[in-house]
Coordinates of C-alpha atoms in Angstrom, one line a residue:
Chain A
X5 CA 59.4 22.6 32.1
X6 CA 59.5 24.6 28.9
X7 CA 61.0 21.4 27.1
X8 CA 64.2 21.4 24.9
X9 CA 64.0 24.4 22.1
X10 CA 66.1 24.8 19.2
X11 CA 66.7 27.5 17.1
X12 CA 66.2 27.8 14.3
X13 CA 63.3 24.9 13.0
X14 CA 64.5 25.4 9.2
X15 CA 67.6 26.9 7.7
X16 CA 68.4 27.0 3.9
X17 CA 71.8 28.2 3.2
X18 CA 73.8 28.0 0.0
X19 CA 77.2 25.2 -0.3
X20 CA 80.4 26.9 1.4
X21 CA 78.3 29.6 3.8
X22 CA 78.5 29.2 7.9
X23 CA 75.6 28.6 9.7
X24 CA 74.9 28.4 13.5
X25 CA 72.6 27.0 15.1
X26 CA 71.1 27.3 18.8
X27 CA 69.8 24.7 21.8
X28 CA 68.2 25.9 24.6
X29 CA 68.1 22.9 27.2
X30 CA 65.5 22.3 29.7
X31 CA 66.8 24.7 32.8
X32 CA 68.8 22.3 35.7
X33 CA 69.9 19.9 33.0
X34 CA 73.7 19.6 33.0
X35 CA 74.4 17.5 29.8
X36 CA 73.3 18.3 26.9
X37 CA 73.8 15.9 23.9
X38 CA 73.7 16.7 19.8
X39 CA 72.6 14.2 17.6
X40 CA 72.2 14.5 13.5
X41 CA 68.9 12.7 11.7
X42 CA 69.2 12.2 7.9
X43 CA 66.3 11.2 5.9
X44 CA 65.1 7.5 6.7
X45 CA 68.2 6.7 9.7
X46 CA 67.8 7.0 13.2
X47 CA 69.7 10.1 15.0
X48 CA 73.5 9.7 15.3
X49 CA 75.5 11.1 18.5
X50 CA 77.7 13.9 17.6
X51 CA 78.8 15.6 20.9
X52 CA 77.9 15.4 24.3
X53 CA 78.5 18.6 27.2
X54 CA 78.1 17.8 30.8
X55 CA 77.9 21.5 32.0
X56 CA 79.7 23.6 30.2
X57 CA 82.9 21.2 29.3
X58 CA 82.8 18.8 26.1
X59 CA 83.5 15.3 27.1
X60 CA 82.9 13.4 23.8
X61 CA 83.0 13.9 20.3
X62 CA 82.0 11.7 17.5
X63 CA 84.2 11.2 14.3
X64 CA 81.1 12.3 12.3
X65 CA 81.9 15.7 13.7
X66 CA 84.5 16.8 11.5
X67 CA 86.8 20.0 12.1
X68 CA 84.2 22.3 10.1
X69 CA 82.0 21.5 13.0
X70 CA 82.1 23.2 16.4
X71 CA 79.8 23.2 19.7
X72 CA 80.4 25.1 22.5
X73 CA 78.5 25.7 25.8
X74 CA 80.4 28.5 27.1
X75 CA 78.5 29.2 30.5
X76 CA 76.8 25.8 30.7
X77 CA 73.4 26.4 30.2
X78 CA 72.4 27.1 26.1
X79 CA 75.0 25.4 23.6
X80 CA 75.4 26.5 19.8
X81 CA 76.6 24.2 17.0
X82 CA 78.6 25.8 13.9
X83 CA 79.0 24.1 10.6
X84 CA 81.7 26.5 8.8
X85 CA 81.8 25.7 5.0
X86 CA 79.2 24.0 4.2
X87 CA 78.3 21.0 2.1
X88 CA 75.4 19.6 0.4
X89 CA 76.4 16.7 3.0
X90 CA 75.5 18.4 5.6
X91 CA 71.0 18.5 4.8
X92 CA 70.0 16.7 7.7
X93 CA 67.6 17.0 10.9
X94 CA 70.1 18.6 13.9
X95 CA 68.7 17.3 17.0
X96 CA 69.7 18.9 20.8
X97 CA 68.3 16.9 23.9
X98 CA 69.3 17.5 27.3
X99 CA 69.1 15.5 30.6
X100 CA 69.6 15.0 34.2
X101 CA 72.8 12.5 35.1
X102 CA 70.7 9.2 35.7
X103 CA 68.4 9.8 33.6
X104 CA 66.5 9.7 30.2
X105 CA 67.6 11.8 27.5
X106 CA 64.7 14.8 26.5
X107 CA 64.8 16.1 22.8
X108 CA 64.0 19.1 21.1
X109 CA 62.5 18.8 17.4
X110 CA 65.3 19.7 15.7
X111 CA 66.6 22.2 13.3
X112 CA 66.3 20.9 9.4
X113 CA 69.2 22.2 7.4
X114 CA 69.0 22.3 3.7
X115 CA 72.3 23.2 1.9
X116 CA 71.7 23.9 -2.0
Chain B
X10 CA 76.1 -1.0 23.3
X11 CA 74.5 -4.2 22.0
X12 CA 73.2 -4.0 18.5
X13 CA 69.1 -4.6 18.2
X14 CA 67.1 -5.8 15.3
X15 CA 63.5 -4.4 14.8
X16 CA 61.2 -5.4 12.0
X17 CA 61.2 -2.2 9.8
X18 CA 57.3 -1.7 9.6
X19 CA 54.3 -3.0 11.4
X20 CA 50.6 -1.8 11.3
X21 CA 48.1 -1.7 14.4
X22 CA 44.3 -0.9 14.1
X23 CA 43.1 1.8 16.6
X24 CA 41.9 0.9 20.0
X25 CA 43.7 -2.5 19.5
X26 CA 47.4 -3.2 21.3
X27 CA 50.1 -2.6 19.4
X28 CA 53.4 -5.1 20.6
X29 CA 56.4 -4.2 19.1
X30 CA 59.1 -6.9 19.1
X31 CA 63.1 -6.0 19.5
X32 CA 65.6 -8.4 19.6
X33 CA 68.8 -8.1 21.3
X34 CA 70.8 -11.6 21.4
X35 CA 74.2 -9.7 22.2
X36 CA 72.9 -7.9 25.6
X37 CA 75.1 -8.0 27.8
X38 CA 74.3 -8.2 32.0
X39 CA 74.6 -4.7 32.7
X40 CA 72.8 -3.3 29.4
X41 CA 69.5 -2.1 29.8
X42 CA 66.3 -1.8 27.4
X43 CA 65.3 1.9 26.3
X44 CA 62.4 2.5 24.1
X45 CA 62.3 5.9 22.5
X46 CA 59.7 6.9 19.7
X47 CA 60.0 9.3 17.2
X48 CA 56.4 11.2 15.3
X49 CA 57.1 13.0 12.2
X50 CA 59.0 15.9 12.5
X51 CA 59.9 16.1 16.0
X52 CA 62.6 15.1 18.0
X53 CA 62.2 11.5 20.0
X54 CA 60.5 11.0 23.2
X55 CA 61.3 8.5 25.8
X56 CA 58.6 5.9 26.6
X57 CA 60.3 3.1 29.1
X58 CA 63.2 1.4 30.1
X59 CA 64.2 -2.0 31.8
X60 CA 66.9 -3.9 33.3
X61 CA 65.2 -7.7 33.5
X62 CA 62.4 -7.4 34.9
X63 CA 58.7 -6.0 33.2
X64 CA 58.2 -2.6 33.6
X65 CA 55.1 -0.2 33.0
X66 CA 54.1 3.5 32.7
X67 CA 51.7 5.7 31.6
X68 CA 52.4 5.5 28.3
X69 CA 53.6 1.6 27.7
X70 CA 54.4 -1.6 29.2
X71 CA 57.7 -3.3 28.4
X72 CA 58.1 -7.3 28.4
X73 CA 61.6 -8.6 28.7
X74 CA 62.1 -12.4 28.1
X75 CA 63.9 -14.3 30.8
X76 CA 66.9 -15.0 29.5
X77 CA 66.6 -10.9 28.4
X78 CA 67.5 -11.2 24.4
X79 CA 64.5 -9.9 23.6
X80 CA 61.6 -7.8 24.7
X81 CA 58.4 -6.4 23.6
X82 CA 57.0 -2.8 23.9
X83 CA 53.1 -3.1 24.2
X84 CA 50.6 0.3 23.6
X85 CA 47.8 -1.3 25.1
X86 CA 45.1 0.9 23.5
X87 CA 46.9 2.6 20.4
X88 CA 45.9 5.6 18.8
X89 CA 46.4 7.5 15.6
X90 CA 48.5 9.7 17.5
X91 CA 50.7 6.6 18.5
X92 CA 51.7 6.5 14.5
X93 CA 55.9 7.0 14.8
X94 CA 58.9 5.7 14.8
X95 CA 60.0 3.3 17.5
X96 CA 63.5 2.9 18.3
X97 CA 64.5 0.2 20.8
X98 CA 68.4 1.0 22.4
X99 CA 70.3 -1.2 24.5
X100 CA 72.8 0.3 26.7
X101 CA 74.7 0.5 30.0
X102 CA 73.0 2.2 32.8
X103 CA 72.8 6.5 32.5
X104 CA 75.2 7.1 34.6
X105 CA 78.1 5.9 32.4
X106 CA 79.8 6.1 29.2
X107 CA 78.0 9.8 29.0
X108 CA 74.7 8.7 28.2
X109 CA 74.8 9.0 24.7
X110 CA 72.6 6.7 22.8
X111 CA 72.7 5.0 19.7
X112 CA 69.9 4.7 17.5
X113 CA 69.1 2.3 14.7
X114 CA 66.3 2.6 11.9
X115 CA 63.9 1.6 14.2
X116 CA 60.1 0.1 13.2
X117 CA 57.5 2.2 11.5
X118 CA 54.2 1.7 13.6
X119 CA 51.3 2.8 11.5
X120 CA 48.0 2.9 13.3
X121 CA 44.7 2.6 11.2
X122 CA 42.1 3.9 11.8

């Protein structure tokens, strides 16, 4: 058990550029979750993958966000067009159905 | 999910228990207690869950109050290391509504040495 690892830990890109980022689960889990942290608030659900389909998304992901999971097993998480909105902590965790949710440490965009 | 209220900061000194108190007034019969904590830039870790009755692990005990609208996370021998973010999260059981979680602001625990 390797643990949930994201990829990558910091990114600094400028207002309007894509960026991608990566989320490697903990191998066997079958739902894996993305949450977003900003400075001072817990994490907030954005979308949630229970192998490789996408059963829920939050409104807080809006249509310049994408995931996708295509074979099940890593997921990725675009933000086209970014804004300054967007700095936050982007948190992946993965899990086993029945039980508790396991968390990587993030990746901290900063959008200048 | 039920909605919790935490106090927003509490200090502990080392070696002593910490108790952490969470209230949840709203929870419903089929919600359960989940504590998570959260150190300084990393991602949360999962301590303990309950349903009614007490539960503990390794890492924590968890006291739930009879009539369940509140409960208490206990470290019995806290550490610096224990400094963090603790988020307490009601919800129904994993197995439904996806499993997501939702977090609040959650209580700053600041052990002293």
């Amino acid at each position: 058990d390797t643990g949930v690892s994201q990829d990558p830990r910091h990114k600094i890109t400028k207002r309007g550029q894509n960026v991608t980022f990566r989320c490697d689960p903990i191998s066997e889990h079958n739902r894996l979750y993305w949450y977003r942290q900003t400075l001072g608030q817990g994490p907030e659900f954005l979308t949630y993958f229970q192998n490789e389909a996408q059963l829920e998304k939050s409104r807080l992901l809006s249509d310049r966000f994408s995931a996708e999971r295509p074979k099940g097993s890593f997921s990725t998480l675009e933000i086209q067009r970014t804004e300054q909105g967007d700095s936050a902590m982007y948190l992946c965790a993965s899990s086993l159905p029945g039980l508790p949710l396991h968390f990587g440490n993030g990746t901290r965009l900063t959008v200048t | 999910d039920a909605k919790t209220t935490q106090p927003p900061s509490m200090d502990c000194a080392e070696g002593r228990a910490a108790n952490l108190p969470c209230n949840h007034s709203t929870i419903s019969g089929n919600e359960y207690v989940y504590w998570y904590r959260q150190i300084h830039s990393q991602g949360p870790q999962y301590i303990i869950h309950g349903l009614k009755n007490n539960e503990t692990n390794e890492m924590a005990s968890l006291i739930i109050t009879e009539d369940r609208k509140s409960s208490t996370l206990i470290l019995p021998h806290a550490t610096l290391r224990d400094t963090a973010v603790y988020y307490c999260i009601v919800r129904v059981a994993w197995e439904t509504s996806g499993s997501r979680l939702t977090f609040g602001e959650g209580t700053q625990l600041t052990v002293n040495p």
